[in-house]
mmCIF file of C-alpha atoms in Angstrom:
data_model
loop_
_atom_site.group_PDB
_atom_site.id
_atom_site.type_symbol
_atom_site.label_atom_id
_atom_site.label_comp_id
_atom_site.label_asym_id
_atom_site.label_seq_id
_atom_site.Cartn_x
_atom_site.Cartn_y
_atom_site.Cartn_z
ATOM 1 C CA MET P 1 5.830 73.698 45.118
ATOM 2 C CA LYS P 2 6.579 71.049 48.036
ATOM 3 C CA VAL P 3 5.926 67.394 48.329
ATOM 4 C CA THR P 4 7.087 64.917 51.198
ATOM 5 C CA ILE P 5 7.665 61.155 50.515
ATOM 6 C CA ASP P 6 8.328 58.788 53.040
ATOM 7 C CA GLY P 7 9.291 61.699 55.258
ATOM 8 C CA ILE P 8 11.686 63.288 52.927
ATOM 9 C CA PRO P 9 10.855 66.924 51.567
ATOM 10 C CA VAL P 10 11.435 67.831 47.824
ATOM 11 C CA GLU P 11 10.612 70.920 45.813
ATOM 12 C CA VAL P 12 8.762 70.415 42.263
ATOM 13 C CA GLU P 13 7.824 71.778 39.361
ATOM 14 C CA PRO P 14 4.054 72.248 38.829
ATOM 15 C CA GLY P 15 2.417 69.319 37.556
ATOM 16 C CA THR P 16 5.291 66.875 38.170
ATOM 17 C CA SER P 17 3.842 63.092 39.180
ATOM 18 C CA ILE P 18 4.630 61.469 42.413
ATOM 19 C CA LEU P 19 6.732 59.283 40.392
ATOM 20 C CA ASN P 20 9.078 61.731 39.227
ATOM 21 C CA ALA P 21 9.099 63.439 42.464
ATOM 22 C CA ALA P 22 10.023 60.380 44.233
ATOM 23 C CA ARG P 23 12.808 59.998 41.284
ATOM 24 C CA GLN P 24 14.456 63.389 41.982
ATOM 25 C CA ILE P 25 14.848 62.433 45.613
ATOM 26 C CA GLY P 26 16.116 59.199 44.458
ATOM 27 C CA GLY P 27 17.187 55.392 46.693
ATOM 28 C CA ASP P 28 14.742 53.280 47.901
ATOM 29 C CA ILE P 29 11.539 55.292 47.542
ATOM 30 C CA VAL P 30 11.293 55.349 44.234
ATOM 31 C CA PRO P 31 8.686 53.397 43.311
ATOM 32 C CA PRO P 32 8.902 50.821 41.557
ATOM 33 C CA ALA P 33 7.315 51.042 37.544
ATOM 34 C CA MET P 34 6.715 48.230 34.878
ATOM 35 C CA CYS P 35 4.514 50.589 32.323
ATOM 36 C CA TYR P 36 5.806 53.884 32.550
ATOM 37 C CA TYR P 37 8.107 55.359 30.245
ATOM 38 C CA SER P 38 9.700 59.076 30.629
ATOM 39 C CA LYS P 39 10.036 59.215 26.790
ATOM 40 C CA LEU P 40 6.645 57.722 25.384
ATOM 41 C CA GLU P 41 3.650 60.331 25.882
ATOM 42 C CA GLY P 42 0.305 58.586 27.269
ATOM 43 C CA SER P 43 2.337 55.637 29.022
ATOM 44 C CA GLY P 44 1.563 54.469 32.714
ATOM 45 C CA GLY P 45 -1.346 53.354 34.861
ATOM 46 C CA LYS P 46 -1.151 49.838 33.413
ATOM 47 C CA CYS P 47 0.679 47.650 35.545
ATOM 48 C CA ARG P 48 -0.531 49.527 38.579
ATOM 49 C CA THR P 49 2.768 48.348 40.638
ATOM 50 C CA CYS P 50 3.528 52.107 41.721
ATOM 51 C CA LEU P 51 1.230 52.615 43.968
ATOM 52 C CA VAL P 52 1.411 54.537 46.589
ATOM 53 C CA LYS P 53 -0.443 56.140 49.658
ATOM 54 C CA VAL P 54 -1.305 60.124 50.028
ATOM 55 C CA SER P 55 -1.303 60.715 53.514
ATOM 56 C CA LYS P 56 -2.255 64.543 52.894
ATOM 57 C CA GLY P 57 -3.464 65.593 50.122
ATOM 58 C CA SER P 58 -2.551 69.216 50.276
ATOM 59 C CA GLU P 59 -2.183 72.193 52.494
ATOM 60 C CA LYS P 60 -5.633 73.605 51.364
ATOM 61 C CA ASP P 61 -7.258 70.075 51.300
ATOM 62 C CA PRO P 62 -5.383 68.107 53.920
ATOM 63 C CA ARG P 63 -7.379 64.933 53.908
ATOM 64 C CA PRO P 64 -5.887 61.575 52.745
ATOM 65 C CA MET P 65 -6.925 59.983 49.459
ATOM 66 C CA PRO P 66 -9.108 57.194 50.192
ATOM 67 C CA LYS P 67 -7.185 54.876 47.918
ATOM 68 C CA LEU P 68 -4.016 54.075 46.996
ATOM 69 C CA VAL P 69 -2.919 55.678 43.691
ATOM 70 C CA ALA P 70 -0.515 55.289 40.833
ATOM 71 C CA SER P 71 2.447 57.645 41.286
ATOM 72 C CA CYS P 72 2.947 57.792 37.573
ATOM 73 C CA ARG P 73 -0.390 59.065 36.908
ATOM 74 C CA THR P 74 -1.184 61.315 39.920
ATOM 75 C CA ALA P 75 0.499 65.231 39.876
ATOM 76 C CA VAL P 76 1.606 66.481 43.145
ATOM 77 C CA MET P 77 0.065 69.281 45.396
ATOM 78 C CA ASP P 78 1.782 71.972 47.392
ATOM 79 C CA GLY P 79 2.259 70.296 51.001
ATOM 80 C CA MET P 80 1.256 66.744 49.628
ATOM 81 C CA GLU P 81 2.374 63.781 52.023
ATOM 82 C CA VAL P 82 3.043 60.441 50.228
ATOM 83 C CA GLN P 83 4.029 57.216 51.811
ATOM 84 C CA ASN P 84 5.863 54.327 49.868
ATOM 85 C CA ILE P 85 7.784 52.185 51.279
ATOM 86 C CA THR P 86 7.251 53.239 54.492
ATOM 87 C CA SER P 87 3.361 51.971 54.092
ATOM 88 C CA PRO P 88 2.641 48.350 54.910
ATOM 89 C CA GLU P 89 -0.478 48.502 53.229
ATOM 90 C CA VAL P 90 1.370 49.813 49.870
ATOM 91 C CA ILE P 91 3.946 47.029 50.754
ATOM 92 C CA GLU P 92 1.021 44.420 51.003
ATOM 93 C CA ALA P 93 -0.562 45.931 47.709
ATOM 94 C CA ARG P 94 2.455 45.538 45.814
ATOM 95 C CA LYS P 95 2.978 41.901 46.746
ATOM 96 C CA GLY P 96 -0.766 41.177 45.041
ATOM 97 C CA ILE P 97 0.001 43.353 42.189
ATOM 98 C CA VAL P 98 3.619 41.308 41.564
ATOM 99 C CA GLU P 99 1.395 37.765 41.879
ATOM 100 C CA MET P 100 -1.127 39.533 39.237
ATOM 101 C CA LEU P 101 1.496 39.861 36.843
ATOM 102 C CA LEU P 102 3.238 36.629 37.628
ATOM 103 C CA ILE P 103 -0.177 34.475 37.136
ATOM 104 C CA ASN P 104 0.613 33.851 33.291
ATOM 105 C CA HIS P 105 4.282 34.757 32.962
ATOM 106 C CA PRO P 106 6.323 31.436 32.378
ATOM 107 C CA LEU P 107 8.934 30.409 34.853
ATOM 108 C CA ASP P 108 11.642 30.369 31.942
ATOM 109 C CA CYS P 109 14.196 32.874 33.307
ATOM 110 C CA PRO P 110 17.203 30.103 32.873
ATOM 111 C CA ILE P 111 16.101 30.092 29.099
ATOM 112 C CA CYS P 112 15.203 33.600 28.194
ATOM 113 C CA ASP P 113 17.519 36.303 27.067
ATOM 114 C CA GLN P 114 15.943 39.004 29.522
ATOM 115 C CA ALA P 115 17.009 37.578 32.559
ATOM 116 C CA GLY P 116 19.981 39.465 34.360
ATOM 117 C CA GLU P 117 18.332 42.162 33.360
ATOM 118 C CA CYS P 118 14.610 42.303 33.826
ATOM 119 C CA ASP P 119 12.551 44.630 35.601
ATOM 120 C CA LEU P 120 10.199 41.715 36.379
ATOM 121 C CA GLN P 121 12.938 39.448 37.941
ATOM 122 C CA ASN P 122 13.944 42.474 40.358
ATOM 123 C CA LEU P 123 10.079 42.983 40.959
ATOM 124 C CA GLY P 124 9.468 39.622 41.787
ATOM 125 C CA TYR P 125 12.584 39.219 43.910
ATOM 126 C CA GLU P 126 11.922 42.356 46.115
ATOM 127 C CA HIS P 127 8.424 42.106 46.361
ATOM 128 C CA GLY P 128 6.901 38.200 44.963
ATOM 129 C CA ALA P 129 5.554 35.628 47.242
ATOM 130 C CA ALA P 130 6.873 32.334 47.906
ATOM 131 C CA LYS P 131 4.173 30.744 45.985
ATOM 132 C CA THR P 132 1.051 31.599 43.873
ATOM 133 C CA ARG P 133 -2.638 31.091 44.539
ATOM 134 C CA TYR P 134 -3.578 30.530 40.715
ATOM 135 C CA GLU P 135 -4.368 27.056 40.238
ATOM 136 C CA PHE P 136 -5.436 27.337 36.807
ATOM 137 C CA ASP P 137 -3.975 26.779 33.604
ATOM 138 C CA ARG P 138 -1.827 29.449 32.282
ATOM 139 C CA ARG P 139 -2.464 31.397 28.871
ATOM 140 C CA THR P 140 0.061 30.726 26.314
ATOM 141 C CA PHE P 141 0.673 31.760 22.781
ATOM 142 C CA GLU P 142 2.623 30.486 19.843
ATOM 143 C CA LYS P 143 5.950 32.608 19.294
ATOM 144 C CA ILE P 144 5.870 34.733 16.038
ATOM 145 C CA ASP P 145 8.633 36.496 13.952
ATOM 146 C CA ILE P 146 7.309 40.280 13.713
ATOM 147 C CA GLY P 147 10.094 41.071 11.146
ATOM 148 C CA ASP P 148 13.379 39.336 10.544
ATOM 149 C CA LYS P 149 15.451 40.577 13.673
ATOM 150 C CA ILE P 150 12.704 40.427 16.001
ATOM 151 C CA GLN P 151 10.481 37.725 17.780
ATOM 152 C CA LEU P 152 7.354 37.945 20.223
ATOM 153 C CA HIS P 153 7.201 35.619 23.138
ATOM 154 C CA MET P 154 3.311 36.782 24.218
ATOM 155 C CA THR P 155 3.361 34.105 27.007
ATOM 156 C CA ARG P 156 5.963 36.229 28.725
ATOM 157 C CA CYS P 157 4.329 39.605 27.803
ATOM 158 C CA ILE P 158 2.780 41.802 30.758
ATOM 159 C CA LEU P 159 0.882 43.896 28.641
ATOM 160 C CA CYS P 160 2.462 46.988 29.599
ATOM 161 C CA TYR P 161 1.786 49.028 26.420
ATOM 162 C CA ARG P 162 5.442 50.008 26.291
ATOM 163 C CA CYS P 163 6.084 48.887 22.467
ATOM 164 C CA VAL P 164 3.255 49.914 21.626
ATOM 165 C CA PHE P 165 3.569 53.759 22.182
ATOM 166 C CA THR P 166 7.308 53.355 20.989
ATOM 167 C CA ALA P 167 5.691 52.163 17.397
ATOM 168 C CA ASP P 168 3.376 54.852 17.591
ATOM 169 C CA GLN P 169 5.530 57.666 18.124
ATOM 170 C CA ILE P 170 9.364 57.517 17.090
ATOM 171 C CA THR P 171 7.654 55.352 13.426
ATOM 172 C CA ASP P 172 5.779 56.698 10.393
ATOM 173 C CA GLN P 173 3.687 53.400 10.384
ATOM 174 C CA ARG P 174 2.455 51.125 13.535
ATOM 175 C CA GLU P 175 1.479 47.662 12.258
ATOM 176 C CA HIS P 176 0.999 46.384 15.790
ATOM 177 C CA GLY P 177 -1.197 46.632 19.075
ATOM 178 C CA ILE P 178 -3.449 45.253 21.406
ATOM 179 C CA LEU P 179 -5.890 42.849 20.034
ATOM 180 C CA ASN P 180 -8.915 41.375 21.210
ATOM 181 C CA ARG P 181 -10.212 42.337 25.333
ATOM 182 C CA GLY P 182 -9.772 40.880 28.860
ATOM 183 C CA ASP P 183 -7.592 38.105 29.780
ATOM 184 C CA HIS P 184 -7.180 37.203 25.583
ATOM 185 C CA SER P 185 -5.385 40.609 24.902
ATOM 186 C CA GLU P 186 -2.567 40.400 23.277
ATOM 187 C CA ILE P 187 0.315 42.455 21.451
ATOM 188 C CA SER P 188 0.258 41.154 18.017
ATOM 189 C CA THR P 189 0.180 42.602 14.350
ATOM 190 C CA TYR P 190 -2.815 42.005 11.886
ATOM 191 C CA ILE P 191 -2.766 38.796 10.117
ATOM 192 C CA HIS P 192 0.754 38.994 11.345
ATOM 193 C CA LYS P 193 1.462 41.779 8.986
ATOM 194 C CA VAL P 194 5.881 42.258 9.170
ATOM 195 C CA ILE P 195 6.723 45.521 11.457
ATOM 196 C CA ASP P 196 9.368 46.873 9.016
ATOM 197 C CA ASN P 197 10.772 50.141 9.536
ATOM 198 C CA ASP P 198 13.905 52.291 10.415
ATOM 199 C CA PHE P 199 13.239 52.048 14.064
ATOM 200 C CA SER P 200 11.458 48.932 14.985
ATOM 201 C CA GLY P 201 14.298 47.547 17.118
ATOM 202 C CA ASN P 202 13.366 49.853 19.396
ATOM 203 C CA VAL P 203 10.497 48.007 20.870
ATOM 204 C CA ILE P 204 12.966 45.316 21.930
ATOM 205 C CA ASP P 205 14.958 47.991 24.342
ATOM 206 C CA VAL P 206 11.618 49.555 25.721
ATOM 207 C CA CYS P 207 10.106 45.892 26.776
ATOM 208 C CA PRO P 208 10.431 45.582 30.642
ATOM 209 C CA VAL P 209 10.265 41.363 30.232
ATOM 210 C CA GLY P 210 11.634 39.100 27.843
ATOM 211 C CA ALA P 211 8.255 38.906 25.072
ATOM 212 C CA LEU P 212 10.543 41.070 22.486
ATOM 213 C CA THR P 213 13.753 39.630 22.022
ATOM 214 C CA ASP P 214 16.502 40.446 18.840
ATOM 215 C CA LYS P 215 16.685 37.446 17.034
ATOM 216 C CA THR P 216 20.457 38.178 16.406
ATOM 217 C CA PHE P 217 21.206 37.570 20.183
ATOM 218 C CA ARG P 218 18.602 35.130 20.914
ATOM 219 C CA PHE P 219 20.441 32.245 22.900
ATOM 220 C CA LYS P 220 23.934 33.008 21.936
ATOM 221 C CA ASN P 221 24.954 34.499 25.854
ATOM 222 C CA ARG P 222 23.917 35.222 29.034
ATOM 223 C CA VAL P 223 23.686 39.118 29.968
ATOM 224 C CA TRP P 224 26.333 38.702 33.159
ATOM 225 C CA PHE P 225 29.175 37.062 31.299
ATOM 226 C CA THR P 226 29.279 39.852 28.691
ATOM 227 C CA LYS P 227 31.018 43.254 29.110
ATOM 228 C CA PRO P 228 28.863 46.506 28.024
ATOM 229 C CA VAL P 229 31.113 49.028 26.307
ATOM 230 C CA GLU P 230 29.835 52.715 25.383
ATOM 231 C CA ALA P 231 30.377 53.630 21.767
ATOM 232 C CA HIS P 232 29.384 56.177 19.032
ATOM 233 C CA ARG P 233 29.629 56.404 15.291
ATOM 234 C CA ASP P 234 28.406 59.014 12.550
ATOM 235 C CA CYS P 235 24.854 57.448 11.504
ATOM 236 C CA ASN P 236 23.726 58.516 8.266
ATOM 237 C CA HIS P 237 20.003 58.501 9.758
ATOM 238 C CA PRO P 238 18.735 62.284 10.302
ATOM 239 C CA ASN P 239 16.764 60.949 13.629
ATOM 240 C CA CYS P 240 19.801 58.775 15.167
ATOM 241 C CA ASN P 241 22.414 59.940 17.386
ATOM 242 C CA GLY P 242 24.470 56.782 16.712
ATOM 243 C CA LYS P 243 25.295 56.692 20.708
ATOM 244 C CA VAL P 244 24.997 53.222 21.675
ATOM 245 C CA THR P 245 26.056 50.481 24.055
ATOM 246 C CA LEU P 246 28.144 47.521 22.263
ATOM 247 C CA TRP P 247 27.881 43.987 24.193
ATOM 248 C CA TYR P 248 31.001 42.224 24.077
ATOM 249 C CA LYS P 249 32.200 38.430 24.640
ATOM 250 C CA GLY P 250 35.658 38.504 23.898
ATOM 251 C CA GLU P 251 36.317 40.378 20.869
ATOM 252 C CA ASP P 252 32.932 39.910 19.810
ATOM 253 C CA VAL P 253 30.081 42.278 19.418
ATOM 254 C CA LEU P 254 26.876 40.029 20.463
ATOM 255 C CA ARG P 255 24.147 42.866 20.170
ATOM 256 C CA VAL P 256 24.108 46.636 20.068
ATOM 257 C CA THR P 257 21.299 48.501 22.104
ATOM 258 C CA ALA P 258 20.365 51.651 22.878
ATOM 259 C CA ARG P 259 21.745 53.679 26.292
ATOM 260 C CA LYS P 260 19.652 53.576 29.169
ATOM 261 C CA ASP P 261 19.469 55.674 32.061
ATOM 262 C CA VAL P 262 19.379 54.822 36.189
ATOM 263 C CA TYR P 263 15.510 53.756 35.656
ATOM 264 C CA GLY P 264 16.005 51.269 32.598
ATOM 265 C CA GLU P 265 14.865 53.728 30.065
ATOM 266 C CA VAL P 266 16.510 54.903 26.797
ATOM 267 C CA GLU P 267 17.803 58.253 26.387
ATOM 268 C CA GLU P 268 17.795 58.173 22.632
ATOM 269 C CA PHE P 269 16.432 55.832 20.190
ATOM 270 C CA ILE P 270 18.554 54.446 17.576
ATOM 271 C CA CYS P 271 18.046 53.031 13.524
ATOM 272 C CA ASN P 272 18.068 49.671 13.063
ATOM 273 C CA GLU P 273 20.868 49.744 10.832
ATOM 274 C CA CYS P 274 23.369 51.036 14.165
ATOM 275 C CA ARG P 275 21.385 48.074 16.361
ATOM 276 C CA PHE P 276 21.522 44.900 13.305
ATOM 277 C CA ASP P 277 24.161 45.612 10.993
ATOM 278 C CA LYS P 278 26.993 47.840 12.467
ATOM 279 C CA LYS P 279 28.631 44.413 14.865
ATOM 280 C CA LYS P 280 32.071 45.563 14.412
ATOM 281 C CA THR P 281 34.489 47.230 16.696
ATOM 282 C CA ALA P 282 36.038 49.022 13.718
ATOM 283 C CA ASP P 283 32.561 50.454 12.854
ATOM 284 C CA TRP P 284 32.496 52.248 16.235
ATOM 285 C CA VAL P 285 34.413 54.960 18.285
ATOM 286 C CA ILE P 286 35.055 53.226 21.512
ATOM 287 C CA GLU P 287 34.307 55.638 24.596
ATOM 288 C CA GLY P 288 34.749 53.052 27.387
ATOM 289 C CA PRO P 289 33.261 50.894 29.705
ATOM 290 C CA ARG P 290 29.771 51.682 30.990
ATOM 291 C CA LYS P 291 28.976 52.279 34.390
ATOM 292 C CA VAL P 292 26.962 49.599 35.699
ATOM 293 C CA SER P 293 25.155 49.277 39.072
ATOM 294 C CA ASN P 294 26.594 47.311 41.817
ATOM 295 C CA GLN P 295 23.362 45.909 42.174
ATOM 296 C CA SER P 296 23.477 44.547 38.915
ATOM 297 C CA VAL P 297 24.277 40.834 38.012
ATOM 298 C CA ILE P 298 26.359 42.347 35.038
ATOM 299 C CA SER P 299 28.786 44.295 37.254
ATOM 300 C CA SER P 300 30.111 40.530 38.661
ATOM 301 C CA ASN P 301 32.469 40.969 35.714
ATOM 302 C CA HIS P 302 34.720 43.603 37.436
ATOM 303 C CA TYR P 303 35.427 44.729 34.178
ATOM 304 C CA GLU P 304 36.102 48.415 34.944
ATOM 305 C CA THR P 305 39.291 47.311 37.092
ATOM 306 C CA LEU P 306 42.225 45.840 35.462
ATOM 307 C CA HIS P 307 43.010 43.643 39.464
ATOM 308 C CA PRO P 308 39.832 42.702 40.917
ATOM 309 C CA LEU P 309 39.816 43.584 44.405
ATOM 310 C CA PRO P 310 40.885 40.728 46.826
ATOM 311 C CA VAL P 311 37.968 39.175 48.808
ATOM 312 C CA VAL P 312 40.095 39.143 51.736
ATOM 313 C CA LYS P 313 42.038 41.994 53.057
ATOM 314 C CA THR P 314 45.703 40.741 53.432
ATOM 315 C CA ASN P 315 46.563 40.120 56.767
ATOM 316 C CA PRO P 316 50.412 40.611 57.523
ATOM 317 C CA VAL P 317 50.288 38.143 60.453
ATOM 318 C CA LEU P 318 48.339 35.503 58.537
ATOM 319 C CA LYS P 319 50.662 35.715 55.781
ATOM 320 C CA GLU P 320 53.702 35.576 57.556
ATOM 321 C CA ALA P 321 52.134 31.871 59.638
ATOM 322 C CA ASN P 322 51.072 30.562 56.541
ATOM 323 C CA GLN P 323 54.391 31.206 54.572
ATOM 324 C CA GLU P 324 56.451 29.190 57.837
ATOM 325 C CA GLN P 325 53.590 26.659 57.315
ATOM 326 C CA PHE P 326 54.225 26.418 53.727
ATOM 327 C CA GLU P 327 57.823 25.882 54.219
ATOM 328 C CA ARG P 328 57.727 23.671 57.318
ATOM 329 C CA ASP P 329 55.469 21.188 55.215
ATOM 330 C CA THR P 330 57.891 20.986 51.919
ATOM 331 C CA ARG P 331 60.561 20.507 54.092
ATOM 332 C CA LEU P 332 58.755 17.448 55.438
#
């Protein structure tokens, strides 16, 4: 079936969501998504950042939908026309949603380990308001350890539920979930029961903000000072393929994460042994530098080129004049 998004037509399979249809086109017309995760069943519909306007329902029923819809949870219809960045209504609504997400989120980006690869940072930069209208006290929570390798900072959480879906679908037993209701809702374990299973570390990778962090990496370095390298090993765990990203600082491996696609979603989940216990280069087969988007601060290292490109192009005339000036000043 055919759907048109911001004036660009695309052919998709029946049952495809508007968000995934936009991802087939790519570029700026892809709506942002903080809670949807293609690898997790049932995800989406929580953060509302992917709202779009359906200006034409289908060929059979061309009436527009009366309200903005969540693109991650709305299936396309043949002949549907959707507006994302071309709709002022969507842009204004997204600005309000970002303001809502940042109501309780602390401004501790300078000390947060997620800084530099945080989806909320990018969203706030693109769609955030200059100041908030919220004048009440923000909710706060004490940091808790959920296992010996993971720390939960609930004050930063935006309740996207990704970590809950991850633990529910790739592990044998889920110990954490949503407690309480309304503005008292929080991700936690019942009476701080420890999360202990072979794939518990994946909740760190799926978290779009800095609510779940790797205790073995906390405060060790900023992500833009590290160099991501792709590597693999023959993992003994039957459900782990051993394909990871190693984050180097000099010759030291500071952390190990699962590989992510262009939308920041994990390609294959990895076990805790690969993530936490194998932090020596000798443990891995190095494949090469990981490709990083030019829009990411991580790319500032230019680690893929041995000789970084010059900032200013060589001008032979200017170069000769500078040489003459240098020789003249040297003689004087």
